[in-house]
mmCIF file with all atom_site columns, C-alpha atoms and ligand atoms in Angstrom:
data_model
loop_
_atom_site.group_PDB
_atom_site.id
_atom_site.type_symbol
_atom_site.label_atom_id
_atom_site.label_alt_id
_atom_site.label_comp_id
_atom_site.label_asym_id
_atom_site.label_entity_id
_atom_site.label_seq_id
_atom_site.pdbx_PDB_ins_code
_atom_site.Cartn_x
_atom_site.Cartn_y
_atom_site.Cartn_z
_atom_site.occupancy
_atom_site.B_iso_or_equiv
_atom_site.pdbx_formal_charge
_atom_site.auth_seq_id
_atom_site.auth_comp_id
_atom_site.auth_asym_id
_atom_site.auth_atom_id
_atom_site.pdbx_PDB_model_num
ATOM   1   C  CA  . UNK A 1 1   ? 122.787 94.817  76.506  1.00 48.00 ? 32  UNK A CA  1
ATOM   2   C  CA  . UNK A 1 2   ? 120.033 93.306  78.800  1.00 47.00 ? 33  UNK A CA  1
ATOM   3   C  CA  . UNK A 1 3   ? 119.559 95.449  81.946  1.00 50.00 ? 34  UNK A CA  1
ATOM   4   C  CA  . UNK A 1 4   ? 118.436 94.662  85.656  1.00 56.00 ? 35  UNK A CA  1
ATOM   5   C  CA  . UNK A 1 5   ? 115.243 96.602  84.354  1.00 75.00 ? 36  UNK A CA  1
ATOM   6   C  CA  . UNK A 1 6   ? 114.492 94.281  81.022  1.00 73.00 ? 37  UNK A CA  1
ATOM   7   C  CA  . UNK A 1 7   ? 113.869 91.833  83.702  1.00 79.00 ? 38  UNK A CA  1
ATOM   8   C  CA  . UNK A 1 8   ? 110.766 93.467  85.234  1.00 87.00 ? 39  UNK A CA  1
ATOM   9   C  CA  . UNK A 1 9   ? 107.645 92.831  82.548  1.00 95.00 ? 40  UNK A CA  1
ATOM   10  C  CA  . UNK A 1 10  ? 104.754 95.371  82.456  1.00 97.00 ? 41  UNK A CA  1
ATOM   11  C  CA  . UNK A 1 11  ? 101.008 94.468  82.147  1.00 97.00 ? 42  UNK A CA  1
ATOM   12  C  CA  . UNK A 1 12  ? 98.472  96.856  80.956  1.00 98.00 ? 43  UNK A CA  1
ATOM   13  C  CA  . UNK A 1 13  ? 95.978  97.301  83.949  1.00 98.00 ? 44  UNK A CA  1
ATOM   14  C  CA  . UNK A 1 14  ? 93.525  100.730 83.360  1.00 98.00 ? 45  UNK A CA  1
ATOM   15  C  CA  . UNK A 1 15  ? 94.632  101.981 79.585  1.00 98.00 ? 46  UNK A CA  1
ATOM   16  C  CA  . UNK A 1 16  ? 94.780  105.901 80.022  1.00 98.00 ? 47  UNK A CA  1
ATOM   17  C  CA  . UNK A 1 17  ? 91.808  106.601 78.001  1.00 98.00 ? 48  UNK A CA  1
ATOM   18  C  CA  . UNK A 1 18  ? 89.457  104.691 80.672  1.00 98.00 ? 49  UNK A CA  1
ATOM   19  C  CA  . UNK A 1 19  ? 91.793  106.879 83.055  1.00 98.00 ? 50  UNK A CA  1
ATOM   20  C  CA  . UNK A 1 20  ? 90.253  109.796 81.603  1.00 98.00 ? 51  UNK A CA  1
ATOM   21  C  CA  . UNK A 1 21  ? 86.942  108.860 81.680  1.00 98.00 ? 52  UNK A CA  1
ATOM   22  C  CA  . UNK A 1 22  ? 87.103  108.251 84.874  1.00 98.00 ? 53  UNK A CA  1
ATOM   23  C  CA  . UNK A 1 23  ? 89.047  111.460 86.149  1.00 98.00 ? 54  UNK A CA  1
ATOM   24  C  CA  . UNK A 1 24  ? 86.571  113.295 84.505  1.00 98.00 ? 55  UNK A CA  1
ATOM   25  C  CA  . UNK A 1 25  ? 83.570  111.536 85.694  1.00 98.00 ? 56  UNK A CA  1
ATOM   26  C  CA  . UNK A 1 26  ? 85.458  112.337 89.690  1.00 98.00 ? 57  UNK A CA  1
ATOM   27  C  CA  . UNK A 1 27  ? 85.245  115.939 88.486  1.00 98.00 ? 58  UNK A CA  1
ATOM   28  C  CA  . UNK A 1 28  ? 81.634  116.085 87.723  1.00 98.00 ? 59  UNK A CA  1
ATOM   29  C  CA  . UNK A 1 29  ? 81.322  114.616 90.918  1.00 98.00 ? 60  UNK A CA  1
ATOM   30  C  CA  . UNK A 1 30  ? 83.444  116.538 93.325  1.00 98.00 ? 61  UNK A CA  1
ATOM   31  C  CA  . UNK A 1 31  ? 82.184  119.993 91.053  1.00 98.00 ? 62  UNK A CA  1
ATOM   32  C  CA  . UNK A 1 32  ? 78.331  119.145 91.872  1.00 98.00 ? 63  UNK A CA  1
ATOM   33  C  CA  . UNK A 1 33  ? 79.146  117.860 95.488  1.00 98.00 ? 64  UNK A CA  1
ATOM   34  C  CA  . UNK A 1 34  ? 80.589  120.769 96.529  1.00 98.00 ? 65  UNK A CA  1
ATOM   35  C  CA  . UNK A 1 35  ? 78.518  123.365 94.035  1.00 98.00 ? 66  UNK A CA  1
ATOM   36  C  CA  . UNK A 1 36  ? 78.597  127.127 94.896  1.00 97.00 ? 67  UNK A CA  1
ATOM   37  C  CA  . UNK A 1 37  ? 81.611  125.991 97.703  1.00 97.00 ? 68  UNK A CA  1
ATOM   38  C  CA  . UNK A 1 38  ? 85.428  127.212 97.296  1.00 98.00 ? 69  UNK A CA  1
ATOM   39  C  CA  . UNK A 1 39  ? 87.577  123.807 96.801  1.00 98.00 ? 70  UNK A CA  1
ATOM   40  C  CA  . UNK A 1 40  ? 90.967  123.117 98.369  1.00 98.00 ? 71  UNK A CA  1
ATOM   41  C  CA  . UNK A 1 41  ? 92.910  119.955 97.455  1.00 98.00 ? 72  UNK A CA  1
ATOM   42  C  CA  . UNK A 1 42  ? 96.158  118.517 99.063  1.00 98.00 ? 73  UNK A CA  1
ATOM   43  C  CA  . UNK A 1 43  ? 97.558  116.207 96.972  1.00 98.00 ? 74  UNK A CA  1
ATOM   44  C  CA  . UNK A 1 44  ? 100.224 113.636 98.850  1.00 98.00 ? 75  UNK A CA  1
ATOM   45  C  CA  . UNK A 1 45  ? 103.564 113.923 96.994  1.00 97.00 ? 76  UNK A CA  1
ATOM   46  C  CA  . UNK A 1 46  ? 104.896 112.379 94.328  1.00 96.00 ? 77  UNK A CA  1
ATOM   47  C  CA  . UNK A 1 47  ? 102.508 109.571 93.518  1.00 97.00 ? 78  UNK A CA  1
ATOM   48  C  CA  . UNK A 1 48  ? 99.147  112.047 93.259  1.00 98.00 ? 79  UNK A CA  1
ATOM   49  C  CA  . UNK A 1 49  ? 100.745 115.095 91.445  1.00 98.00 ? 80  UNK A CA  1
ATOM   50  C  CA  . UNK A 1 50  ? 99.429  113.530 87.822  1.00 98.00 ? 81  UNK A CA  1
ATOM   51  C  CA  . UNK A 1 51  ? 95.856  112.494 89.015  1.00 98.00 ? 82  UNK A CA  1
ATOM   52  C  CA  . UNK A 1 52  ? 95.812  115.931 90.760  1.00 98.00 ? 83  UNK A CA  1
ATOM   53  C  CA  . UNK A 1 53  ? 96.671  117.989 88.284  1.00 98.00 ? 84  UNK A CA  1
ATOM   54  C  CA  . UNK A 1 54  ? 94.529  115.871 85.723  1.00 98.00 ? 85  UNK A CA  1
ATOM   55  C  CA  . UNK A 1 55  ? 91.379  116.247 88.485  1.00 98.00 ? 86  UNK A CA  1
ATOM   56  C  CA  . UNK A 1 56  ? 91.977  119.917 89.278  1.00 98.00 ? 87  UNK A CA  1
ATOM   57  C  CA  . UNK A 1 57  ? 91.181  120.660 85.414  1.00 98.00 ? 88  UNK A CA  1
ATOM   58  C  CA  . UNK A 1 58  ? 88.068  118.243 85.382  1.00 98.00 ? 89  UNK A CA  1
ATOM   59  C  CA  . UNK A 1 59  ? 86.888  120.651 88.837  1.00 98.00 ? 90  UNK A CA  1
ATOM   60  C  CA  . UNK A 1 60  ? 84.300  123.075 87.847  1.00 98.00 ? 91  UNK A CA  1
ATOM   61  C  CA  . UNK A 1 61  ? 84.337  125.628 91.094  1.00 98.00 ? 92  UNK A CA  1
ATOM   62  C  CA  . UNK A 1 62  ? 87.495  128.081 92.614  1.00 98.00 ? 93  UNK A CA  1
ATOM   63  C  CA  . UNK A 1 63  ? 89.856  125.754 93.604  1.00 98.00 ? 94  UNK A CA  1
ATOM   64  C  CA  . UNK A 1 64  ? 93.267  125.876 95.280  1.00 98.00 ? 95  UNK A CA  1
ATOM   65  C  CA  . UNK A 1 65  ? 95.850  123.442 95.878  1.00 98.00 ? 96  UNK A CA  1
ATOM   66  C  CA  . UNK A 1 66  ? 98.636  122.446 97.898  1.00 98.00 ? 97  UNK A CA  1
ATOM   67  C  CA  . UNK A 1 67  ? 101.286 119.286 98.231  1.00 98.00 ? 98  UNK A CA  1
ATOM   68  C  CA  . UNK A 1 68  ? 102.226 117.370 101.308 1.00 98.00 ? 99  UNK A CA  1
ATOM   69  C  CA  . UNK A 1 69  ? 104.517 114.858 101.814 1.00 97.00 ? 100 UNK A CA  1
ATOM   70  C  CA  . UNK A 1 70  ? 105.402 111.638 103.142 1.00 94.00 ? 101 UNK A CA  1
ATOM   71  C  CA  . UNK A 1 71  ? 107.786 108.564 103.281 1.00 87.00 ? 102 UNK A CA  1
ATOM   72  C  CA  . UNK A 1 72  ? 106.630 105.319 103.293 1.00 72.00 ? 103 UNK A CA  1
ATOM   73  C  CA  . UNK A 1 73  ? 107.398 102.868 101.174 1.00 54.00 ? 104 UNK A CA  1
ATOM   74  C  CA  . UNK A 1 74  ? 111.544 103.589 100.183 1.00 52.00 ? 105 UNK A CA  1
ATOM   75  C  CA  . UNK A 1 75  ? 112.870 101.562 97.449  1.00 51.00 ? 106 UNK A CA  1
ATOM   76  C  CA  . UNK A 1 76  ? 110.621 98.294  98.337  1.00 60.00 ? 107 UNK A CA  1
ATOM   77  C  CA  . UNK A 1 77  ? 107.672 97.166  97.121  1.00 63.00 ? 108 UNK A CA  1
ATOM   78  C  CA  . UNK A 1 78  ? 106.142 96.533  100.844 1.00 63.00 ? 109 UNK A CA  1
ATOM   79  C  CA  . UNK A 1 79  ? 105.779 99.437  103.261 1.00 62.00 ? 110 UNK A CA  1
ATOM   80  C  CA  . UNK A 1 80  ? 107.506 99.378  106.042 1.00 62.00 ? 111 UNK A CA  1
ATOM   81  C  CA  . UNK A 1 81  ? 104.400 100.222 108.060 1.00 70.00 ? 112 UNK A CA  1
ATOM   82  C  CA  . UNK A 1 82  ? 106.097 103.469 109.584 1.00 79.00 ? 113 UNK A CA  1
ATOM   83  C  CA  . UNK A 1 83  ? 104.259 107.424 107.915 1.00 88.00 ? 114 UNK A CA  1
ATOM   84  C  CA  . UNK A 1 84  ? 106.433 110.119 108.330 1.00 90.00 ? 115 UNK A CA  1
ATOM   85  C  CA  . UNK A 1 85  ? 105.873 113.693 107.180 1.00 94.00 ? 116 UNK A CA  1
ATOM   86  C  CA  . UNK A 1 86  ? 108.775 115.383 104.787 1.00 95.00 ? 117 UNK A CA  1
ATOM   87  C  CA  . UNK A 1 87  ? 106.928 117.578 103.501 1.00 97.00 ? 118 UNK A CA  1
ATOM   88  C  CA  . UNK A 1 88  ? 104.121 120.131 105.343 1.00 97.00 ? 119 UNK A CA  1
ATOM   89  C  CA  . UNK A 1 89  ? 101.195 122.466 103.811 1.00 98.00 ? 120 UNK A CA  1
ATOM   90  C  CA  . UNK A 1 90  ? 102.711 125.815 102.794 1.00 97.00 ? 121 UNK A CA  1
ATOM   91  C  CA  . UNK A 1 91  ? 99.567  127.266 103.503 1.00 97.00 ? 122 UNK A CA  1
ATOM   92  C  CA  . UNK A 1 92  ? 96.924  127.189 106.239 1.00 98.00 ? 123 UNK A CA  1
ATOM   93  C  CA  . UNK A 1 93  ? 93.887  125.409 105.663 1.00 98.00 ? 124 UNK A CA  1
ATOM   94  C  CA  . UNK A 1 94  ? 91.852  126.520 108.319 1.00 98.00 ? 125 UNK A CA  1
ATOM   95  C  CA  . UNK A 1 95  ? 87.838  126.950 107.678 1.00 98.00 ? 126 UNK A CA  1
ATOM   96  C  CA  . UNK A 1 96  ? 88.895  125.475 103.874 1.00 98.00 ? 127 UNK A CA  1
ATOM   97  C  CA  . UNK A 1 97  ? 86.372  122.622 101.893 1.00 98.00 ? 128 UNK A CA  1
ATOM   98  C  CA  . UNK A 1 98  ? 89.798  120.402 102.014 1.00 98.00 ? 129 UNK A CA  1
ATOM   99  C  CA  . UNK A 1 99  ? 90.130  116.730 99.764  1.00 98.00 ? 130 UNK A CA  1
ATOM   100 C  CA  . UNK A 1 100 ? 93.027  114.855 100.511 1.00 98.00 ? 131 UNK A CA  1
ATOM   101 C  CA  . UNK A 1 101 ? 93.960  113.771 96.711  1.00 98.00 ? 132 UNK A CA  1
ATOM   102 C  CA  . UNK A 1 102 ? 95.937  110.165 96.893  1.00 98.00 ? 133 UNK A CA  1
ATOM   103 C  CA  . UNK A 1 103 ? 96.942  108.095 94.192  1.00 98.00 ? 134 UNK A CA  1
ATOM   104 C  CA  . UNK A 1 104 ? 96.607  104.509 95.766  1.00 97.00 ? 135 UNK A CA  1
ATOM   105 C  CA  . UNK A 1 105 ? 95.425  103.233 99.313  1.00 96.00 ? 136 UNK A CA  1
ATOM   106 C  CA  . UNK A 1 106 ? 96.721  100.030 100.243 1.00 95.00 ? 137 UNK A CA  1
ATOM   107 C  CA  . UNK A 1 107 ? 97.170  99.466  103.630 1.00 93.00 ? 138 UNK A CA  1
ATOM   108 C  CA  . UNK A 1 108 ? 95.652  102.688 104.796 1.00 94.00 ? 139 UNK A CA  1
ATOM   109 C  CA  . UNK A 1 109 ? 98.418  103.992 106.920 1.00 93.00 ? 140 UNK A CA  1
ATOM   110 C  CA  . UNK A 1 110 ? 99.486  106.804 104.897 1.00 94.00 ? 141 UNK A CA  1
ATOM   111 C  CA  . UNK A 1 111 ? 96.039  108.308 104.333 1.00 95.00 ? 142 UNK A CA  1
ATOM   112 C  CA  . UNK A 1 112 ? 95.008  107.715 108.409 1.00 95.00 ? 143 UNK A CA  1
ATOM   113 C  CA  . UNK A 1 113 ? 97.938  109.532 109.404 1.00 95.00 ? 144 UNK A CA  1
ATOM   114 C  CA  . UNK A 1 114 ? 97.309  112.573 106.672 1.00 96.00 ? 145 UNK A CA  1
ATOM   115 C  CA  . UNK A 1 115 ? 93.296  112.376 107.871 1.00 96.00 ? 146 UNK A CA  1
ATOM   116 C  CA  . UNK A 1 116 ? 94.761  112.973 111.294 1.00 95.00 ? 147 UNK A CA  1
ATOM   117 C  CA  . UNK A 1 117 ? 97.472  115.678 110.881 1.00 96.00 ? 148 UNK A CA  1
ATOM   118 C  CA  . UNK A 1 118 ? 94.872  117.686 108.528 1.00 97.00 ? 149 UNK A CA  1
ATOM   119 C  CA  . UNK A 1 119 ? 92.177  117.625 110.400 1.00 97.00 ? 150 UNK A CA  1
ATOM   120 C  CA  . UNK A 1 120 ? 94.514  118.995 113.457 1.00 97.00 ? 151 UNK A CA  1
ATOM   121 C  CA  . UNK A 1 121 ? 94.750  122.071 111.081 1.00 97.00 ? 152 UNK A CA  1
ATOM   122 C  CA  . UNK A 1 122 ? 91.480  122.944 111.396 1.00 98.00 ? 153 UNK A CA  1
ATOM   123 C  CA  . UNK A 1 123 ? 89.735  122.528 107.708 1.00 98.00 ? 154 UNK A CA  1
ATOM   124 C  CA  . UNK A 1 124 ? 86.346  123.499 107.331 1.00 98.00 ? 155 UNK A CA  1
ATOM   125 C  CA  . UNK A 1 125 ? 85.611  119.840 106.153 1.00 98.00 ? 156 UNK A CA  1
ATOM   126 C  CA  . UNK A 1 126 ? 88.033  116.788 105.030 1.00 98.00 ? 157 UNK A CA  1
ATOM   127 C  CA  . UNK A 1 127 ? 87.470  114.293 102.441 1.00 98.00 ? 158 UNK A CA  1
ATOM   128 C  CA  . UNK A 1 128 ? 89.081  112.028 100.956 1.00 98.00 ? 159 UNK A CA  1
ATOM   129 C  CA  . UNK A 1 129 ? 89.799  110.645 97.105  1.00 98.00 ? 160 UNK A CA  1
ATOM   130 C  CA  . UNK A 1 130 ? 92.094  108.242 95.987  1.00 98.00 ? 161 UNK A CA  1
ATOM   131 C  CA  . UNK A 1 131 ? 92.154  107.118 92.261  1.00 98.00 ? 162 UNK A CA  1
ATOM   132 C  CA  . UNK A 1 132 ? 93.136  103.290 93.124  1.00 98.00 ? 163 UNK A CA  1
ATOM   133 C  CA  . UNK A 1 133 ? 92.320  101.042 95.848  1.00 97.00 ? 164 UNK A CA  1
ATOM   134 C  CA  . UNK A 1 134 ? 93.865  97.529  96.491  1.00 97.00 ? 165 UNK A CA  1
ATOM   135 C  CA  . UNK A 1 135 ? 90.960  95.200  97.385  1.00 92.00 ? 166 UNK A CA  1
ATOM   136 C  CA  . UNK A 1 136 ? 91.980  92.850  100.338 1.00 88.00 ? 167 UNK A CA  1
ATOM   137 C  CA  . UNK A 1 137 ? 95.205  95.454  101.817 1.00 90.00 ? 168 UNK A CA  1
ATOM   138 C  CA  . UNK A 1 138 ? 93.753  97.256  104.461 1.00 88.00 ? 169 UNK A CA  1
ATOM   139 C  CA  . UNK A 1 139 ? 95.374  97.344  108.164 1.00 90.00 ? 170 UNK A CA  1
ATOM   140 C  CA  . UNK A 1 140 ? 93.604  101.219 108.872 1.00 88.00 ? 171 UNK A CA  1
ATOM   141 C  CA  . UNK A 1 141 ? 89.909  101.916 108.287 1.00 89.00 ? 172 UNK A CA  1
ATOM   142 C  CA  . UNK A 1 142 ? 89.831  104.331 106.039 1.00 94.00 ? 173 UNK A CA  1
ATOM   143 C  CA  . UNK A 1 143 ? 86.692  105.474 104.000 1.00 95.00 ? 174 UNK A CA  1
ATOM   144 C  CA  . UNK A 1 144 ? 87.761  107.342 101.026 1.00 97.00 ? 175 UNK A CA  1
ATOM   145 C  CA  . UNK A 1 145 ? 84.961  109.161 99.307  1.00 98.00 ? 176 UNK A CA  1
ATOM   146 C  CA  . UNK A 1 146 ? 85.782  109.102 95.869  1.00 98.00 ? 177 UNK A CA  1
ATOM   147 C  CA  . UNK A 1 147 ? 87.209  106.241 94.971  1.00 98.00 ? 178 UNK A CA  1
ATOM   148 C  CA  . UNK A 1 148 ? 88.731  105.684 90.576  1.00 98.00 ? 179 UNK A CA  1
ATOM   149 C  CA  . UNK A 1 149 ? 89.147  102.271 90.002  1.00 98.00 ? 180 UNK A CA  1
ATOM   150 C  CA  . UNK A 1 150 ? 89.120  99.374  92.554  1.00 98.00 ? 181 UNK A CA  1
ATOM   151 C  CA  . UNK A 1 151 ? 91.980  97.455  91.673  1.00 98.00 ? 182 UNK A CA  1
ATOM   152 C  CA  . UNK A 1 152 ? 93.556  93.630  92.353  1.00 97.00 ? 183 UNK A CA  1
ATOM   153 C  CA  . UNK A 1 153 ? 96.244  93.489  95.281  1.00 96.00 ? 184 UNK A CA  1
ATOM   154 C  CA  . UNK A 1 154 ? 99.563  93.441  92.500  1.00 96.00 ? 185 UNK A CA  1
ATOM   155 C  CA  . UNK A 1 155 ? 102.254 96.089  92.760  1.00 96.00 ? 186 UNK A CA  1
ATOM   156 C  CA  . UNK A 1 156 ? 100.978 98.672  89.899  1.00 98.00 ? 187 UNK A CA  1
ATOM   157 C  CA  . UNK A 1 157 ? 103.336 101.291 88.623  1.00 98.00 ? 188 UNK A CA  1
ATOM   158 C  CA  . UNK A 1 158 ? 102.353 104.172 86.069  1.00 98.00 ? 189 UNK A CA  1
ATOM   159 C  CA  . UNK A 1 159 ? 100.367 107.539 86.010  1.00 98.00 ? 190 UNK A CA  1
ATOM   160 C  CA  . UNK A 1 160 ? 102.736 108.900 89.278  1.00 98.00 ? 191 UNK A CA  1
ATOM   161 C  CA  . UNK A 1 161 ? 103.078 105.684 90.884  1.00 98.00 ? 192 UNK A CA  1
ATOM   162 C  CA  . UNK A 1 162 ? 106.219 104.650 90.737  1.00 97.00 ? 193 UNK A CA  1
ATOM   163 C  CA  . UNK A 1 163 ? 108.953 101.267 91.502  1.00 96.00 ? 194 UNK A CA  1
ATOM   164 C  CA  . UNK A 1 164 ? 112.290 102.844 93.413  1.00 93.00 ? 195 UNK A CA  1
ATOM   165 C  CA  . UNK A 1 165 ? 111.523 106.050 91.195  1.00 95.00 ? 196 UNK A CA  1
ATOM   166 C  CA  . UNK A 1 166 ? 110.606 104.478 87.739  1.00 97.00 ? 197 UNK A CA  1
ATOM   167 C  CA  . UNK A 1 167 ? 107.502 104.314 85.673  1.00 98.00 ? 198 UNK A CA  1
ATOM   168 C  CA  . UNK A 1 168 ? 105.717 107.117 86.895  1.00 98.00 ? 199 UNK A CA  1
ATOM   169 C  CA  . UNK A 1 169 ? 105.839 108.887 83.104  1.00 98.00 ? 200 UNK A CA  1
ATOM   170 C  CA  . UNK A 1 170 ? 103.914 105.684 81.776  1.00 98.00 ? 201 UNK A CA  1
ATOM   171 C  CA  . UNK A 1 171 ? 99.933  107.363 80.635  1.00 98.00 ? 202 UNK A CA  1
ATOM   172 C  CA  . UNK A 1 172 ? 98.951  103.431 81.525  1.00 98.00 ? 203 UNK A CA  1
ATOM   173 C  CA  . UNK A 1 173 ? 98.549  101.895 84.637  1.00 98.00 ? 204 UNK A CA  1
ATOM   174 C  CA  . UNK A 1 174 ? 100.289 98.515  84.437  1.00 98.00 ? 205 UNK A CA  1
ATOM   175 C  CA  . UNK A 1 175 ? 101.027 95.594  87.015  1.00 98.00 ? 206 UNK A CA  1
ATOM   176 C  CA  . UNK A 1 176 ? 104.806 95.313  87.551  1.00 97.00 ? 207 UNK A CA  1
ATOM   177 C  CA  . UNK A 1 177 ? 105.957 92.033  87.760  1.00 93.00 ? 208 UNK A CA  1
ATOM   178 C  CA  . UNK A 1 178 ? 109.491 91.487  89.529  1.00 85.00 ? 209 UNK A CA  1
ATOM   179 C  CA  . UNK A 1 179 ? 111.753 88.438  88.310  1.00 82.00 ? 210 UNK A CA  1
ATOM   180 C  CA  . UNK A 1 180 ? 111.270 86.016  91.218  1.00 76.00 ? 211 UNK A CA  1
ATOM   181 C  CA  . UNK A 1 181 ? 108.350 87.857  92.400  1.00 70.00 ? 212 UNK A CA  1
ATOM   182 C  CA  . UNK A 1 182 ? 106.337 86.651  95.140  1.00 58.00 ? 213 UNK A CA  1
ATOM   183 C  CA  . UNK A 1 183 ? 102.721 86.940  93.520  1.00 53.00 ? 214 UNK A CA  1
ATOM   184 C  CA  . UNK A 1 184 ? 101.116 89.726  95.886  1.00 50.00 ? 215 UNK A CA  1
ATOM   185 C  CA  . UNK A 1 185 ? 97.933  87.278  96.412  1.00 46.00 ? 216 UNK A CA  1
ATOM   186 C  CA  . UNK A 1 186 ? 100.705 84.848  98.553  1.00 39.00 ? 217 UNK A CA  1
ATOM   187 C  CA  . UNK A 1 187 ? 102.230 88.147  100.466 1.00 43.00 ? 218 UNK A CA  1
ATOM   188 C  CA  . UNK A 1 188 ? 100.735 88.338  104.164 1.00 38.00 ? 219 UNK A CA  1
ATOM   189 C  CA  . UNK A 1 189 ? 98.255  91.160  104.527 1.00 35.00 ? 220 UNK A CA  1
ATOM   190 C  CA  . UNK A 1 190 ? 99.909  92.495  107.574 1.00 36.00 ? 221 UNK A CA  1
ATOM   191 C  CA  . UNK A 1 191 ? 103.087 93.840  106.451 1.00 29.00 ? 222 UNK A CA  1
HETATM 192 P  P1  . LIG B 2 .   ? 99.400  102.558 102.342 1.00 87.36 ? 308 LIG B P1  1
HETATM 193 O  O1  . LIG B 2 .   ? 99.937  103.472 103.366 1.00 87.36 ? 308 LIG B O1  1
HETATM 194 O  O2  . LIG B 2 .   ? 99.795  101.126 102.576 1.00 87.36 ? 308 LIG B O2  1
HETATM 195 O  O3  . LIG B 2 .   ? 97.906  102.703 102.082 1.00 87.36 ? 308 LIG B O3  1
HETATM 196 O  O4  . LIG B 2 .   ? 100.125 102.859 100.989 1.00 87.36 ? 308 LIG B O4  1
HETATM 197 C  C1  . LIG B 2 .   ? 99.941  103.988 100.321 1.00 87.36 ? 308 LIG B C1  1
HETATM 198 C  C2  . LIG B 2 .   ? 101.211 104.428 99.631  1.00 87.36 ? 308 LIG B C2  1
HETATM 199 O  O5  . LIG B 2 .   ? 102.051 103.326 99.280  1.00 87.36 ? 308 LIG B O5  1
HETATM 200 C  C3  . LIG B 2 .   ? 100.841 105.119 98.357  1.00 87.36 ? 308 LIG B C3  1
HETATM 201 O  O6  . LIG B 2 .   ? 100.842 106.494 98.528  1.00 87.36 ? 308 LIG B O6  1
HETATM 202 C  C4  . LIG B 2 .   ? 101.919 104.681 97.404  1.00 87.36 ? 308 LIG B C4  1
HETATM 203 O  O7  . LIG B 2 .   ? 102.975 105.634 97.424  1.00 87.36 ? 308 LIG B O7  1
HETATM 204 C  C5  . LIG B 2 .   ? 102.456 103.402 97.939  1.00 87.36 ? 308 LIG B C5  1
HETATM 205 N  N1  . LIG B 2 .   ? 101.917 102.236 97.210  1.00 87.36 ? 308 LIG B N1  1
HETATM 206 C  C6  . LIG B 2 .   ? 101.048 101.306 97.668  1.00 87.36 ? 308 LIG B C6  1
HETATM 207 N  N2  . LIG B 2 .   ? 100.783 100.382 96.745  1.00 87.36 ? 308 LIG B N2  1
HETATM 208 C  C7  . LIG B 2 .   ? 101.494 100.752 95.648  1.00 87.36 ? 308 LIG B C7  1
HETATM 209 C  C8  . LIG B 2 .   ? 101.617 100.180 94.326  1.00 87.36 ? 308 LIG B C8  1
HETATM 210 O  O8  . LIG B 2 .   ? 101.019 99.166  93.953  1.00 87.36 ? 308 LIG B O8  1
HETATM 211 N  N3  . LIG B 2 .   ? 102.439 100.851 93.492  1.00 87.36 ? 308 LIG B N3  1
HETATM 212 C  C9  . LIG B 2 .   ? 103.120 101.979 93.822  1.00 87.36 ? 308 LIG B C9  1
HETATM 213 N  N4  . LIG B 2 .   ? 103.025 102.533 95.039  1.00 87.36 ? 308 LIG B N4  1
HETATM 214 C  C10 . LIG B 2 .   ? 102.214 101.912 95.947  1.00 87.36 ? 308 LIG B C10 1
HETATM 215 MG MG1 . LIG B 2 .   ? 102.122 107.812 97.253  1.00 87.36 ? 309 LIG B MG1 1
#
């Protein structure tokens, strides 16, 4: 029986062994950047749980962590351009090393309004690493310091990003292509 989902075709985009590599090279990274310093890392719910908890075990120094959470994009593959908070720290992160752990930053909205409702909390310092970022997306400035991959503007789903819920099991990152898609290139940045 052919399904609604048979429909949508998946291309391989960062194989999970160069996912690895690449996790673990942001480890070695954020572990001598911050050397003899106690870590704390927010990851922004769902998308980053599997790069976080991948990261966190690549992080050689006392680390804690803790989830926030947002809506943004729904069931679409556009955002509707409106960050809301559903989910807040459970603890304080006042006088902590914070890194605000995203999977993907496309437009920038989502991780300019975390940057600003974290830093009103008072962290020692904030940085910032997502694993993917769209080339060509952004609306918000944003100046992530660890960045993975750098990645084409196409709708990718896999490793904790997800399509209306789906894909986010898949160990590869792949670009999702929609029957009738409008190729991302064509879609208007502003959106
Ligand atoms: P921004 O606010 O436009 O930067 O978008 C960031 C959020 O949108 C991410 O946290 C993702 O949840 C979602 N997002 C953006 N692009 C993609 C994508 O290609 N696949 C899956 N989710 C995406
Ligand atoms: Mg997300």
């Amino acid at each position: 029986m052919k399904t609604a989902h048979e429909s949508e075709h998946l291309r391989i985009l960062l194989r999970r062994s160069a996912i690895e590599r690449r996790v673990r090279q942001l480890g070695r990274q954020i572990s001598a950047d911050f050397r003899g310093q106690r870590l704390h890392l927010v990851g922004v719910l769902k998308g980053a749980s599997i790069f976080l908890s991948d990261l966190i075990r690549e992080i050689q120094l006392e680390v804690s962590l803790d989830f926030i959470s947002v809506a943004s994009y729904g069931q679409s593959t556009r955002s509707s351009g409106q960050v809301r908070l559903t989910k807040d720290l459970d603890n304080s992160i006042e006088g902590l090393d914070t890194i605000l752990v995203e999977d993907i930053l496309d437009t920038g909205r989502t991780i300019n309004y975390l940057q600003r409702v974290i830093s009103q909390r008072k962290p020692r310092s904030l940085h910032v690493a997502t694993l993917l970022r769209k080339s060509g997306t952004a609306v918000k400035q944003v100046h992530p310091d660890y960045v993975g991959f750098e990645i084409p503007n196409e709708f990718v789903v896999g490793y904790g990003l997800d399509y209306a819920e789906r894909y986010r099991n898949l160990r590869d990152i792949c670009i999702l292509e929609l029957p009738g898609d409008v190729k991302p290139k064509s879609r208007p940045v502003h959106r």
